[in-house]
PDB file of C-alpha atoms in Angstrom:
ATOM      1  CA  UNK A   6     -13.640  12.942  25.142  1.00 62.00           C
ATOM      2  CA  UNK A   7     -10.605  10.947  24.042  1.00 72.00           C
ATOM      3  CA  UNK A   8     -12.526   7.665  24.303  1.00 79.00           C
ATOM      4  CA  UNK A   9     -15.394   9.107  22.265  1.00 84.00           C
ATOM      5  CA  UNK A  10     -12.995  10.231  19.536  1.00 89.00           C
ATOM      6  CA  UNK A  11     -11.133   6.917  19.405  1.00 90.00           C
ATOM      7  CA  UNK A  12     -14.410   5.050  18.859  1.00 90.00           C
ATOM      8  CA  UNK A  13     -14.561   6.707  15.417  1.00 90.00           C
ATOM      9  CA  UNK A  14     -10.891   6.346  14.408  1.00 93.00           C
ATOM     10  CA  UNK A  15     -11.132   3.278  12.120  1.00 91.00           C
ATOM     11  CA  UNK A  16     -14.191   4.570  10.238  1.00 91.00           C
ATOM     12  CA  UNK A  17     -12.677   8.037   9.822  1.00 94.00           C
ATOM     13  CA  UNK A  18      -9.311   6.602   8.737  1.00 95.00           C
ATOM     14  CA  UNK A  19     -11.062   4.480   6.118  1.00 94.00           C
ATOM     15  CA  UNK A  20     -12.929   7.526   4.832  1.00 95.00           C
ATOM     16  CA  UNK A  21      -9.796   9.670   4.664  1.00 97.00           C
ATOM     17  CA  UNK A  22      -7.827   6.835   3.052  1.00 96.00           C
ATOM     18  CA  UNK A  23     -10.375   6.561   0.249  1.00 96.00           C
ATOM     19  CA  UNK A  24     -10.233  10.329  -0.179  1.00 97.00           C
ATOM     20  CA  UNK A  25      -6.429  10.633  -0.128  1.00 96.00           C
ATOM     21  CA  UNK A  26      -5.061   7.265  -1.315  1.00 96.00           C
ATOM     22  CA  UNK A  27      -2.421   7.143   1.439  1.00 96.00           C
ATOM     23  CA  UNK A  28      -2.597   5.535   4.849  1.00 94.00           C
ATOM     24  CA  UNK A  29      -0.007   7.959   6.234  1.00 94.00           C
ATOM     25  CA  UNK A  30      -1.942  10.997   5.011  1.00 95.00           C
ATOM     26  CA  UNK A  31      -5.230   9.497   6.202  1.00 96.00           C
ATOM     27  CA  UNK A  32      -3.897   9.131   9.727  1.00 96.00           C
ATOM     28  CA  UNK A  33      -2.577  12.694   9.633  1.00 96.00           C
ATOM     29  CA  UNK A  34      -5.996  13.914   8.477  1.00 96.00           C
ATOM     30  CA  UNK A  35      -7.795  12.043  11.248  1.00 97.00           C
ATOM     31  CA  UNK A  36      -5.421  13.391  13.864  1.00 96.00           C
ATOM     32  CA  UNK A  37      -5.994  16.930  12.618  1.00 96.00           C
ATOM     33  CA  UNK A  38      -9.768  16.338  12.721  1.00 96.00           C
ATOM     34  CA  UNK A  39      -9.453  15.167  16.331  1.00 95.00           C
ATOM     35  CA  UNK A  40      -7.460  18.284  17.252  1.00 94.00           C
ATOM     36  CA  UNK A  41     -10.106  20.509  15.673  1.00 93.00           C
ATOM     37  CA  UNK A  42     -12.866  18.559  17.419  1.00 93.00           C
ATOM     38  CA  UNK A  43     -11.243  19.173  20.796  1.00 88.00           C
ATOM     39  CA  UNK A  44     -11.312  22.894  20.048  1.00 89.00           C
ATOM     40  CA  UNK A  45     -14.697  23.263  18.385  1.00 88.00           C
ATOM     41  CA  UNK A  46     -17.150  20.492  19.238  1.00 81.00           C
ATOM     42  CA  UNK A  47     -20.351  21.586  20.903  1.00 80.00           C
ATOM     43  CA  UNK A  48     -23.044  18.934  21.580  1.00 80.00           C
ATOM     44  CA  UNK A  49     -25.534  21.527  20.417  1.00 78.00           C
ATOM     45  CA  UNK A  50     -24.150  21.134  16.896  1.00 73.00           C
ATOM     46  CA  UNK A  51     -25.401  17.559  16.744  1.00 79.00           C
ATOM     47  CA  UNK A  52     -23.802  14.096  17.025  1.00 87.00           C
ATOM     48  CA  UNK A  53     -20.013  13.911  17.412  1.00 91.00           C
ATOM     49  CA  UNK A  54     -19.741  11.468  14.469  1.00 90.00           C
ATOM     50  CA  UNK A  55     -21.262  13.950  12.017  1.00 91.00           C
ATOM     51  CA  UNK A  56     -19.039  16.763  13.257  1.00 93.00           C
ATOM     52  CA  UNK A  57     -15.928  14.589  12.944  1.00 95.00           C
ATOM     53  CA  UNK A  58     -16.796  13.707   9.350  1.00 96.00           C
ATOM     54  CA  UNK A  59     -17.391  17.393   8.618  1.00 94.00           C
ATOM     55  CA  UNK A  60     -13.967  18.254  10.013  1.00 96.00           C
ATOM     56  CA  UNK A  61     -12.228  15.315   8.302  1.00 97.00           C
ATOM     57  CA  UNK A  62     -13.797  16.236   4.966  1.00 97.00           C
ATOM     58  CA  UNK A  63     -12.519  19.798   5.232  1.00 96.00           C
ATOM     59  CA  UNK A  64      -9.035  18.556   6.134  1.00 96.00           C
ATOM     60  CA  UNK A  65      -9.004  16.179   3.148  1.00 96.00           C
ATOM     61  CA  UNK A  66     -10.262  18.843   0.734  1.00 95.00           C
ATOM     62  CA  UNK A  67      -7.475  21.150   1.916  1.00 94.00           C
ATOM     63  CA  UNK A  68      -4.899  18.387   1.397  1.00 94.00           C
ATOM     64  CA  UNK A  69      -6.219  17.714  -2.121  1.00 94.00           C
ATOM     65  CA  UNK A  70      -5.695  21.224  -3.453  1.00 88.00           C
ATOM     66  CA  UNK A  71      -2.549  20.163  -5.335  1.00 74.00           C
ATOM     67  CA  UNK A  72      -2.799  19.221  -9.037  1.00 67.00           C
ATOM     68  CA  UNK A  73      -1.423  15.675  -8.843  1.00 72.00           C
ATOM     69  CA  UNK A  74      -3.431  12.579  -8.014  1.00 83.00           C
ATOM     70  CA  UNK A  75      -2.214   9.262  -6.703  1.00 93.00           C
ATOM     71  CA  UNK A  76      -2.354   6.322  -9.100  1.00 94.00           C
ATOM     72  CA  UNK A  77      -1.307   2.759  -9.812  1.00 95.00           C
ATOM     73  CA  UNK A  78       1.257   1.869 -12.466  1.00 96.00           C
ATOM     74  CA  UNK A  79      -1.549   0.645 -14.720  1.00 94.00           C
ATOM     75  CA  UNK A  80      -3.015   4.166 -14.724  1.00 93.00           C
ATOM     76  CA  UNK A  81       0.224   5.783 -15.880  1.00 93.00           C
ATOM     77  CA  UNK A  82       1.057   4.036 -19.132  1.00 94.00           C
ATOM     78  CA  UNK A  83       0.906   0.824 -21.188  1.00 96.00           C
ATOM     79  CA  UNK A  84       2.252  -2.531 -20.025  1.00 96.00           C
ATOM     80  CA  UNK A  85       5.972  -3.030 -20.408  1.00 95.00           C
ATOM     81  CA  UNK A  86       7.554  -5.461 -22.815  1.00 93.00           C
ATOM     82  CA  UNK A  87       9.459  -8.240 -20.998  1.00 91.00           C
ATOM     83  CA  UNK A  88      13.092  -7.209 -20.831  1.00 88.00           C
ATOM     84  CA  UNK A  89      12.344  -3.475 -20.763  1.00 91.00           C
ATOM     85  CA  UNK A  90      14.130  -1.373 -18.156  1.00 91.00           C
ATOM     86  CA  UNK A  91      12.301  -0.376 -14.993  1.00 92.00           C
ATOM     87  CA  UNK A  92      12.873   3.313 -15.652  1.00 92.00           C
ATOM     88  CA  UNK A  93      13.152   6.045 -13.038  1.00 94.00           C
ATOM     89  CA  UNK A  94      11.200   5.704  -9.786  1.00 96.00           C
ATOM     90  CA  UNK A  95       8.445   8.197  -9.052  1.00 95.00           C
ATOM     91  CA  UNK A  96       8.127   9.915  -5.665  1.00 94.00           C
ATOM     92  CA  UNK A  97       5.904   8.415  -2.975  1.00 93.00           C
ATOM     93  CA  UNK A  98       3.207  11.061  -3.407  1.00 91.00           C
ATOM     94  CA  UNK A  99       2.388   9.774  -6.919  1.00 94.00           C
ATOM     95  CA  UNK A 100       1.291   6.322  -5.743  1.00 96.00           C
ATOM     96  CA  UNK A 101      -1.833   4.928  -4.129  1.00 97.00           C
ATOM     97  CA  UNK A 102      -0.304   3.517  -0.974  1.00 96.00           C
ATOM     98  CA  UNK A 103      -1.341   0.306   0.823  1.00 97.00           C
ATOM     99  CA  UNK A 104      -3.127   0.318   4.165  1.00 96.00           C
ATOM    100  CA  UNK A 105      -3.525  -2.429   6.802  1.00 95.00           C
ATOM    101  CA  UNK A 106      -7.036  -3.856   6.981  1.00 92.00           C
ATOM    102  CA  UNK A 107      -7.101  -3.439  10.750  1.00 89.00           C
ATOM    103  CA  UNK A 108      -6.729   0.344  10.518  1.00 90.00           C
ATOM    104  CA  UNK A 109      -9.681   0.998   8.215  1.00 89.00           C
ATOM    105  CA  UNK A 110     -12.137  -1.911   8.363  1.00 80.00           C
ATOM    106  CA  UNK A 111     -14.889  -2.608  10.854  1.00 71.00           C
ATOM    107  CA  UNK A 112     -14.743  -6.369  11.623  1.00 65.00           C
ATOM    108  CA  UNK A 113     -18.545  -6.410  11.878  1.00 60.00           C
ATOM    109  CA  UNK A 114     -18.941  -5.111   8.325  1.00 61.00           C
ATOM    110  CA  UNK A 115     -16.097  -6.695   6.369  1.00 56.00           C
ATOM    111  CA  UNK A 116     -18.197  -8.095   3.524  1.00 53.00           C
ATOM    112  CA  UNK A 117     -19.521  -4.632   2.671  1.00 55.00           C
ATOM    113  CA  UNK A 118     -16.354  -2.619   3.059  1.00 73.00           C
ATOM    114  CA  UNK A 119     -13.545  -4.826   1.705  1.00 82.00           C
ATOM    115  CA  UNK A 120     -14.224  -4.015  -1.945  1.00 86.00           C
ATOM    116  CA  UNK A 121     -14.140  -0.301  -1.177  1.00 90.00           C
ATOM    117  CA  UNK A 122     -10.500  -0.293  -0.040  1.00 92.00           C
ATOM    118  CA  UNK A 123      -9.127  -2.398  -2.908  1.00 93.00           C
ATOM    119  CA  UNK A 124      -6.208  -0.679  -4.598  1.00 94.00           C
ATOM    120  CA  UNK A 125      -8.115  -0.502  -7.895  1.00 93.00           C
ATOM    121  CA  UNK A 126     -11.164   1.116  -6.280  1.00 93.00           C
ATOM    122  CA  UNK A 127      -9.116   3.659  -4.310  1.00 95.00           C
ATOM    123  CA  UNK A 128      -7.118   4.477  -7.459  1.00 94.00           C
ATOM    124  CA  UNK A 129     -10.367   4.904  -9.409  1.00 93.00           C
ATOM    125  CA  UNK A 130     -11.634   7.342  -6.780  1.00 95.00           C
ATOM    126  CA  UNK A 131      -8.602   9.533  -7.439  1.00 93.00           C
ATOM    127  CA  UNK A 132     -10.000  10.262 -10.931  1.00 90.00           C
ATOM    128  CA  UNK A 133     -12.923  12.146  -9.352  1.00 94.00           C
ATOM    129  CA  UNK A 134     -12.846  15.797  -8.288  1.00 93.00           C
ATOM    130  CA  UNK A 135     -12.466  15.935  -4.502  1.00 95.00           C
ATOM    131  CA  UNK A 136     -16.026  17.003  -3.666  1.00 95.00           C
ATOM    132  CA  UNK A 137     -17.507  14.392  -6.018  1.00 96.00           C
ATOM    133  CA  UNK A 138     -15.207  11.864  -4.371  1.00 96.00           C
ATOM    134  CA  UNK A 139     -16.526  12.834  -0.939  1.00 97.00           C
ATOM    135  CA  UNK A 140     -20.138  12.558  -2.091  1.00 97.00           C
ATOM    136  CA  UNK A 141     -19.646   9.121  -3.631  1.00 97.00           C
ATOM    137  CA  UNK A 142     -17.846   7.745  -0.556  1.00 96.00           C
ATOM    138  CA  UNK A 143     -20.414   9.165   1.852  1.00 96.00           C
ATOM    139  CA  UNK A 144     -23.427   8.013  -0.168  1.00 95.00           C
ATOM    140  CA  UNK A 145     -22.338   4.711  -1.753  1.00 94.00           C
ATOM    141  CA  UNK A 146     -19.717   3.426   0.705  1.00 92.00           C
ATOM    142  CA  UNK A 147     -20.788   4.792   4.087  1.00 92.00           C
ATOM    143  CA  UNK A 148     -24.510   4.847   3.165  1.00 92.00           C
ATOM    144  CA  UNK A 149     -25.225   8.373   4.345  1.00 95.00           C
ATOM    145  CA  UNK A 150     -28.512   9.842   3.168  1.00 96.00           C
ATOM    146  CA  UNK A 151     -28.570  12.671   0.645  1.00 97.00           C
ATOM    147  CA  UNK A 152     -29.795  15.019   3.366  1.00 97.00           C
ATOM    148  CA  UNK A 153     -26.993  14.028   5.762  1.00 95.00           C
ATOM    149  CA  UNK A 154     -24.401  14.429   3.009  1.00 97.00           C
ATOM    150  CA  UNK A 155     -25.771  17.822   2.015  1.00 97.00           C
ATOM    151  CA  UNK A 156     -25.610  19.032   5.620  1.00 94.00           C
ATOM    152  CA  UNK A 157     -22.033  17.816   6.001  1.00 93.00           C
ATOM    153  CA  UNK A 158     -20.898  19.515   2.780  1.00 94.00           C
ATOM    154  CA  UNK A 159     -22.948  22.704   3.334  1.00 94.00           C
ATOM    155  CA  UNK A 160     -24.851  22.233   0.107  1.00 96.00           C
ATOM    156  CA  UNK A 161     -28.276  21.105  -1.128  1.00 97.00           C
ATOM    157  CA  UNK A 162     -29.778  17.668  -1.627  1.00 97.00           C
ATOM    158  CA  UNK A 163     -30.182  18.475  -5.326  1.00 97.00           C
ATOM    159  CA  UNK A 164     -26.479  19.290  -5.594  1.00 97.00           C
ATOM    160  CA  UNK A 165     -25.542  16.073  -3.767  1.00 97.00           C
ATOM    161  CA  UNK A 166     -27.699  13.944  -6.064  1.00 97.00           C
ATOM    162  CA  UNK A 167     -26.253  15.627  -9.132  1.00 97.00           C
ATOM    163  CA  UNK A 168     -22.677  15.139  -7.886  1.00 97.00           C
ATOM    164  CA  UNK A 169     -23.369  11.488  -7.098  1.00 97.00           C
ATOM    165  CA  UNK A 170     -24.764  10.857 -10.576  1.00 96.00           C
ATOM    166  CA  UNK A 171     -21.699  12.443 -12.207  1.00 96.00           C
ATOM    167  CA  UNK A 172     -19.305  10.578  -9.909  1.00 96.00           C
ATOM    168  CA  UNK A 173     -20.891   7.205 -10.640  1.00 95.00           C
ATOM    169  CA  UNK A 174     -20.698   7.888 -14.383  1.00 94.00           C
ATOM    170  CA  UNK A 175     -16.994   8.775 -14.182  1.00 92.00           C
ATOM    171  CA  UNK A 176     -15.928   5.938 -11.920  1.00 89.00           C
ATOM    172  CA  UNK A 177     -14.256   3.166 -13.967  1.00 82.00           C
ATOM    173  CA  UNK A 178     -15.697  -0.314 -13.517  1.00 78.00           C
ATOM    174  CA  UNK A 179     -13.616  -2.855 -11.616  1.00 77.00           C
ATOM    175  CA  UNK A 180     -13.906  -6.625 -11.508  1.00 81.00           C
ATOM    176  CA  UNK A 181     -14.932  -8.134  -8.143  1.00 86.00           C
ATOM    177  CA  UNK A 182     -12.375 -10.193  -6.257  1.00 90.00           C
ATOM    178  CA  UNK A 183     -12.888 -13.362  -4.236  1.00 89.00           C
ATOM    179  CA  UNK A 184     -14.224 -12.509  -0.761  1.00 84.00           C
ATOM    180  CA  UNK A 185     -12.662 -15.639   0.704  1.00 86.00           C
ATOM    181  CA  UNK A 186      -9.285 -16.668  -0.680  1.00 90.00           C
ATOM    182  CA  UNK A 187      -8.338 -20.357  -0.716  1.00 92.00           C
ATOM    183  CA  UNK A 188      -5.612 -20.873   1.885  1.00 95.00           C
ATOM    184  CA  UNK A 189      -4.290 -23.738  -0.233  1.00 96.00           C
ATOM    185  CA  UNK A 190      -3.722 -21.337  -3.125  1.00 96.00           C
ATOM    186  CA  UNK A 191      -1.799 -18.986  -0.848  1.00 97.00           C
ATOM    187  CA  UNK A 192       0.295 -21.854   0.540  1.00 97.00           C
ATOM    188  CA  UNK A 193       1.213 -22.996  -2.982  1.00 97.00           C
ATOM    189  CA  UNK A 194       2.034 -19.420  -3.979  1.00 97.00           C
ATOM    190  CA  UNK A 195       4.317 -18.931  -0.968  1.00 97.00           C
ATOM    191  CA  UNK A 196       6.085 -22.254  -1.535  1.00 96.00           C
ATOM    192  CA  UNK A 197       6.641 -21.485  -5.224  1.00 95.00           C
ATOM    193  CA  UNK A 198       7.773 -17.910  -4.521  1.00 95.00           C
ATOM    194  CA  UNK A 199      10.257 -18.910  -1.841  1.00 94.00           C
ATOM    195  CA  UNK A 200      11.731 -21.710  -3.952  1.00 93.00           C
ATOM    196  CA  UNK A 201      11.648 -19.618  -7.161  1.00 93.00           C
ATOM    197  CA  UNK A 202       9.589 -22.348  -8.836  1.00 94.00           C
ATOM    198  CA  UNK A 203       8.602 -20.394 -11.946  1.00 94.00           C
ATOM    199  CA  UNK A 204       6.341 -23.044 -13.478  1.00 95.00           C
ATOM    200  CA  UNK A 205       4.231 -23.439 -10.342  1.00 96.00           C
ATOM    201  CA  UNK A 206       4.167 -19.710  -9.648  1.00 96.00           C
ATOM    202  CA  UNK A 207       2.982 -18.882 -13.155  1.00 96.00           C
ATOM    203  CA  UNK A 208       0.357 -21.643 -13.043  1.00 97.00           C
ATOM    204  CA  UNK A 209      -1.321 -19.802 -10.157  1.00 97.00           C
ATOM    205  CA  UNK A 210      -1.717 -16.617 -12.223  1.00 97.00           C
ATOM    206  CA  UNK A 211      -4.728 -15.723 -14.336  1.00 96.00           C
ATOM    207  CA  UNK A 212      -3.893 -15.456 -18.026  1.00 96.00           C
ATOM    208  CA  UNK A 213      -4.410 -11.663 -17.853  1.00 96.00           C
ATOM    209  CA  UNK A 214      -2.826 -11.142 -14.427  1.00 97.00           C
ATOM    210  CA  UNK A 215      -1.060  -7.847 -13.804  1.00 97.00           C
ATOM    211  CA  UNK A 216       2.181  -7.324 -11.915  1.00 97.00           C
ATOM    212  CA  UNK A 217       3.561  -3.967 -10.801  1.00 97.00           C
ATOM    213  CA  UNK A 218       6.365  -2.668  -8.577  1.00 96.00           C
ATOM    214  CA  UNK A 219       5.917   0.844  -7.191  1.00 97.00           C
ATOM    215  CA  UNK A 220       7.768   3.208  -7.232  1.00 97.00           C
ATOM    216  CA  UNK A 221       8.444   2.181 -10.860  1.00 97.00           C
ATOM    217  CA  UNK A 222       5.854   2.761 -13.595  1.00 96.00           C
ATOM    218  CA  UNK A 223       6.951  -0.543 -15.175  1.00 96.00           C
ATOM    219  CA  UNK A 224       4.205  -3.160 -15.081  1.00 97.00           C
ATOM    220  CA  UNK A 225       3.244  -6.385 -16.838  1.00 97.00           C
ATOM    221  CA  UNK A 226       0.032  -7.863 -18.140  1.00 97.00           C
ATOM    222  CA  UNK A 227      -0.415 -11.565 -18.732  1.00 96.00           C
ATOM    223  CA  UNK A 228       0.803 -14.881 -17.409  1.00 95.00           C
ATOM    224  CA  UNK A 229       3.265 -15.355 -20.260  1.00 95.00           C
ATOM    225  CA  UNK A 230       4.828 -11.928 -19.762  1.00 96.00           C
ATOM    226  CA  UNK A 231       5.429 -12.797 -16.120  1.00 95.00           C
ATOM    227  CA  UNK A 232       6.938 -16.140 -17.116  1.00 93.00           C
ATOM    228  CA  UNK A 233       9.307 -14.435 -19.577  1.00 94.00           C
ATOM    229  CA  UNK A 234      10.490 -11.921 -16.969  1.00 93.00           C
ATOM    230  CA  UNK A 235      10.976 -14.550 -14.272  1.00 92.00           C
ATOM    231  CA  UNK A 236      12.917 -16.851 -16.580  1.00 90.00           C
ATOM    232  CA  UNK A 237      14.901 -14.024 -18.147  1.00 86.00           C
ATOM    233  CA  UNK A 238      16.073 -12.508 -14.885  1.00 82.00           C
ATOM    234  CA  UNK A 239      18.927 -13.691 -12.726  1.00 78.00           C
ATOM    235  CA  UNK A 240      16.553 -14.949 -10.019  1.00 72.00           C
ATOM    236  CA  UNK A 241      17.013 -11.773  -7.941  1.00 78.00           C
ATOM    237  CA  UNK A 242      14.415 -12.823  -5.352  1.00 81.00           C
ATOM    238  CA  UNK A 243      15.541 -16.423  -4.942  1.00 82.00           C
ATOM    239  CA  UNK A 244      15.752 -17.318  -1.276  1.00 86.00           C
ATOM    240  CA  UNK A 245      13.094 -14.808  -0.251  1.00 92.00           C
ATOM    241  CA  UNK A 246      10.835 -15.486   2.713  1.00 95.00           C
ATOM    242  CA  UNK A 247       7.230 -14.328   2.956  1.00 96.00           C
ATOM    243  CA  UNK A 248       5.385 -13.435   6.174  1.00 96.00           C
ATOM    244  CA  UNK A 249       1.592 -13.047   5.897  1.00 96.00           C
ATOM    245  CA  UNK A 250      -0.403  -9.911   6.669  1.00 97.00           C
ATOM    246  CA  UNK A 251      -3.476  -8.160   5.241  1.00 95.00           C
ATOM    247  CA  UNK A 252      -3.667  -5.030   3.096  1.00 96.00           C
ATOM    248  CA  UNK A 253      -6.521  -3.324   1.247  1.00 95.00           C
ATOM    249  CA  UNK A 254      -8.911  -6.187   1.887  1.00 92.00           C
ATOM    250  CA  UNK A 255      -6.500  -8.678   0.295  1.00 95.00           C
ATOM    251  CA  UNK A 256      -3.905 -11.238   1.386  1.00 96.00           C
ATOM    252  CA  UNK A 257      -0.478  -9.654   1.599  1.00 97.00           C
ATOM    253  CA  UNK A 258       3.052 -10.615   2.589  1.00 98.00           C
ATOM    254  CA  UNK A 259       6.146  -8.964   3.905  1.00 97.00           C
ATOM    255  CA  UNK A 260       8.971 -10.123   1.630  1.00 97.00           C
ATOM    256  CA  UNK A 261      12.366 -10.621   3.244  1.00 96.00           C
ATOM    257  CA  UNK A 262      15.474 -10.883   1.076  1.00 93.00           C
ATOM    258  CA  UNK A 263      18.707 -12.081   2.654  1.00 91.00           C
ATOM    259  CA  UNK A 264      16.886 -11.886   5.971  1.00 91.00           C
ATOM    260  CA  UNK A 265      16.050  -8.173   5.687  1.00 94.00           C
ATOM    261  CA  UNK A 266      12.796  -6.373   4.963  1.00 96.00           C
ATOM    262  CA  UNK A 267      12.533  -5.831   1.203  1.00 96.00           C
ATOM    263  CA  UNK A 268       8.995  -5.337  -0.114  1.00 97.00           C
ATOM    264  CA  UNK A 269       5.294  -5.548   0.681  1.00 98.00           C
ATOM    265  CA  UNK A 270       3.473  -7.867  -1.720  1.00 98.00           C
ATOM    266  CA  UNK A 271      -0.313  -7.620  -2.167  1.00 98.00           C
ATOM    267  CA  UNK A 272      -2.222 -10.339  -4.040  1.00 98.00           C
ATOM    268  CA  UNK A 273      -5.608  -9.890  -5.687  1.00 96.00           C
ATOM    269  CA  UNK A 274      -7.455 -13.158  -6.258  1.00 96.00           C
ATOM    270  CA  UNK A 275     -10.510 -13.852  -8.430  1.00 94.00           C
ATOM    271  CA  UNK A 276     -11.885 -17.169  -9.573  1.00 94.00           C
ATOM    272  CA  UNK A 277      -9.294 -19.033  -7.534  1.00 95.00           C
ATOM    273  CA  UNK A 278      -6.324 -17.494  -9.379  1.00 96.00           C
ATOM    274  CA  UNK A 279      -4.064 -14.518  -8.731  1.00 97.00           C
ATOM    275  CA  UNK A 280      -5.206 -11.654 -10.964  1.00 97.00           C
ATOM    276  CA  UNK A 281      -2.951  -8.943  -9.552  1.00 97.00           C
ATOM    277  CA  UNK A 282       0.436  -8.722  -7.830  1.00 97.00           C
ATOM    278  CA  UNK A 283       1.536  -5.350  -6.459  1.00 98.00           C
ATOM    279  CA  UNK A 284       5.009  -5.263  -4.930  1.00 97.00           C
ATOM    280  CA  UNK A 285       5.760  -2.102  -2.976  1.00 98.00           C
ATOM    281  CA  UNK A 286       9.550  -1.809  -2.871  1.00 97.00           C
ATOM    282  CA  UNK A 287       9.467   0.145   0.374  1.00 96.00           C
ATOM    283  CA  UNK A 288      10.657  -1.514   3.607  1.00 96.00           C
ATOM    284  CA  UNK A 289       9.440   1.594   5.421  1.00 95.00           C
ATOM    285  CA  UNK A 290       5.936   0.131   5.168  1.00 96.00           C
ATOM    286  CA  UNK A 291       6.808  -2.842   7.392  1.00 96.00           C
ATOM    287  CA  UNK A 292       6.283  -1.128  10.776  1.00 95.00           C
ATOM    288  CA  UNK A 293       2.871   0.118   9.610  1.00 94.00           C
ATOM    289  CA  UNK A 294       1.824  -3.504   9.094  1.00 96.00           C
ATOM    290  CA  UNK A 295       3.351  -4.723  12.346  1.00 94.00           C
ATOM    291  CA  UNK A 296       6.102  -6.540  10.452  1.00 95.00           C
ATOM    292  CA  UNK A 297       9.651  -6.606  11.895  1.00 93.00           C
ATOM    293  CA  UNK A 298      12.572  -5.406   9.809  1.00 93.00           C
ATOM    294  CA  UNK A 299      14.324  -8.785   9.760  1.00 91.00           C
ATOM    295  CA  UNK A 300      13.150 -12.316   9.082  1.00 82.00           C
ATOM    296  CA  UNK A 301      14.592 -13.506  12.373  1.00 78.00           C
ATOM    297  CA  UNK A 302      12.410 -10.887  14.032  1.00 62.00           C
ATOM    298  CA  UNK A 303       9.431 -12.263  12.126  1.00 64.00           C
ATOM    299  CA  UNK A 304      10.143 -15.755  13.370  1.00 61.00           C
ATOM    300  CA  UNK A 305      10.350 -14.554  16.966  1.00 57.00           C
ATOM    301  CA  UNK A 306       7.081 -12.652  16.526  1.00 56.00           C
ATOM    302  CA  UNK A 307       5.303 -15.759  15.242  1.00 55.00           C
ATOM    303  CA  UNK A 308       6.311 -17.930  18.180  1.00 43.00           C
TER     304      UNK A 308
END
């Protein structure tokens, strides 16, 4: 049965990640669903996939009984004024966390699913009540029928359709990102970042680009705000090195400072420019993305 369960891991992890906003919690939820499946699955109940989603949904709903929801910095307050202090960091459970593409995306269906793991979309889902969230993901992302969704949630088709309508109305709109990002843009970004070339780096940003640094609620909006902060600081990231990876359907980089793991940087690109930069100041994320904890280790890995 282990092989049968593993065949559903990526799809289930993606579902639980959208529900919970954390890759760590999503993997815990999937593992718990697998344990329950070992104990309870009976082929007479129907297909294994449906039973696993039923179990995973129940696990997620149990985990979401707390009052707080995960968010991005942009959901928590207005943009900071350049020069403002970072403030106090918030605990990990307040943030929508990044997830490696490979853990949640089906390579055969990337074009359909990439948008649905973007940080903005996952953060928007957290505004919905948990059962509405489940309905919207099952119906609009995973393309389950209303009847299948009703059976999974032990409710009626009418209730599912009503929940879906309310969820769609509450879900904030988000701008689409470029499906294919220009490798030349990324190369110029990396070169400018590593050399702390502020003029070139800022020229690659959209005029309304956002920049944030979890676990701080501090964030910026606008190319000129980013320029002011970069020029006004004491070049704290000068000499950094970036190693590429993928996160939330977007290009991402492990940032190494003084040779050591420092931050995970995710870029959102639209219209050939960077529209969002999210820098997770958490080296603990590096192993999740298969990134070594030192830049020398990264060089050895690349060879």
